[in-house]
Amino acid sequence: MVLVYCALRAVTPLGVHGAVATAFAIACAIELGQFFHLVDRLGLGHCRVARVVLGTGFDLWDFLAYAGGAVMLLVAEAAWRSRLAPAHRAA
């Protein structure tokens, strides 16, 4: 999820909250695709890259991990901004 967030921030005009929400939604969508065996339904079960990127193993606990990653990103961004804020005030 963190890599998706970084990619979104690098190539889109999304702000922190928008990028976190989008990355979380993408992660959840991929997890739901695993629940419905999307790789096999798309006929990509033989393709190793598709199996790695889209995954093949659903786990309900992954949603908790994605939520934790989202919170971590928000906390890290807030800490980063508060660290930069004094430098901007002094200028």
Short mmCIF file of C-alpha atoms in Angstrom, two decimals:
data_model
loop_
_atom_site.label_atom_id
_atom_site.label_comp_id
_atom_site.label_asym_id
_atom_site.label_seq_id
_atom_site.Cartn_x
_atom_site.Cartn_y
_atom_site.Cartn_z
CA MET A 1 0.00 0.00 0.00
CA VAL A 2 2.84 2.38 0.78
CA LEU A 3 4.33 1.95 -2.70
CA VAL A 4 0.94 2.63 -4.30
CA TYR A 5 0.62 5.75 -2.14
CA CYS A 6 4.08 6.96 -3.18
CA ALA A 7 3.30 6.35 -6.84
CA LEU A 8 0.01 8.25 -6.55
CA ARG A 9 1.70 11.22 -4.89
CA ALA A 10 4.41 11.23 -7.55
CA VAL A 11 2.20 11.11 -10.63
CA THR A 12 -1.14 12.65 -9.62
CA PRO A 13 -2.22 15.95 -8.09
CA LEU A 14 -3.85 14.10 -5.17
CA GLY A 15 -3.22 15.43 -1.69
CA VAL A 16 -2.24 13.29 1.27
CA HIS A 17 -5.75 12.26 2.26
CA GLY A 18 -6.85 11.61 -1.31
CA ALA A 19 -3.79 9.50 -2.07
CA VAL A 20 -4.15 7.51 1.16
CA ALA A 21 -7.83 6.86 0.47
CA THR A 22 -7.12 5.86 -3.13
CA ALA A 23 -4.25 3.55 -2.15
CA PHE A 24 -6.46 1.95 0.51
CA ALA A 25 -9.26 1.47 -2.03
CA ILE A 26 -6.87 -0.12 -4.53
CA ALA A 27 -5.50 -2.48 -1.87
CA CYS A 28 -9.02 -3.48 -0.81
CA ALA A 29 -10.08 -3.98 -4.43
CA ILE A 30 -7.13 -6.28 -5.04
CA GLU A 31 -7.96 -8.22 -1.88
CA LEU A 32 -11.58 -8.59 -2.99
CA GLY A 33 -10.28 -9.78 -6.37
CA GLN A 34 -8.38 -12.48 -4.50
CA PHE A 35 -11.58 -13.52 -2.71
CA PHE A 36 -13.35 -13.93 -6.05
CA HIS A 37 -10.32 -15.65 -7.68
CA LEU A 38 -10.04 -12.85 -10.24
CA VAL A 39 -6.74 -14.08 -11.67
CA ASP A 40 -8.27 -17.41 -12.63
CA ARG A 41 -11.53 -15.84 -13.83
CA LEU A 42 -9.55 -13.59 -16.15
CA GLY A 43 -7.70 -16.62 -17.50
CA LEU A 44 -4.38 -15.38 -16.10
CA GLY A 45 -3.74 -18.25 -13.70
CA HIS A 46 -0.80 -19.37 -15.82
CA CYS A 47 0.83 -15.91 -15.78
CA ARG A 48 3.27 -15.60 -12.92
CA VAL A 49 3.35 -11.78 -13.05
CA ALA A 50 -0.44 -11.54 -12.81
CA ARG A 51 -0.45 -13.96 -9.88
CA VAL A 52 2.15 -11.86 -8.06
CA VAL A 53 0.61 -8.45 -8.82
CA LEU A 54 -3.03 -9.40 -8.23
CA GLY A 55 -2.36 -12.14 -5.69
CA THR A 56 -4.15 -15.41 -5.22
CA GLY A 57 -4.65 -15.76 -1.46
CA PHE A 58 -7.49 -13.94 0.28
CA ASP A 59 -7.05 -13.13 3.97
CA LEU A 60 -9.53 -11.04 5.93
CA TRP A 61 -6.73 -9.81 8.18
CA ASP A 62 -5.14 -8.04 5.21
CA PHE A 63 -7.86 -5.37 5.45
CA LEU A 64 -6.63 -4.60 8.97
CA ALA A 65 -3.08 -4.38 7.67
CA TYR A 66 -4.16 -1.95 4.94
CA ALA A 67 -5.98 0.20 7.50
CA GLY A 68 -2.86 0.18 9.68
CA GLY A 69 -0.78 1.23 6.69
CA ALA A 70 -3.18 4.08 5.96
CA VAL A 71 -2.96 5.32 9.54
CA MET A 72 0.84 5.02 9.45
CA LEU A 73 0.98 7.08 6.26
CA LEU A 74 -1.21 9.80 7.77
CA VAL A 75 0.88 9.92 10.95
CA ALA A 76 4.14 9.98 8.98
CA GLU A 77 2.91 12.78 6.72
CA ALA A 78 1.72 14.81 9.72
CA ALA A 79 5.09 14.35 11.44
CA TRP A 80 6.91 15.31 8.25
CA ARG A 81 4.83 18.45 7.83
CA SER A 82 5.27 19.48 11.46
CA ARG A 83 9.03 19.01 11.13
CA LEU A 84 9.11 21.20 8.02
CA ALA A 85 6.80 23.86 9.46
CA PRO A 86 9.40 25.60 11.69
CA ALA A 87 11.74 25.99 8.71
CA HIS A 88 9.01 27.71 6.73
CA ARG A 89 8.17 30.05 9.62
CA ALA A 90 11.79 31.14 10.01
CA ALA A 91 12.13 32.10 6.35
#
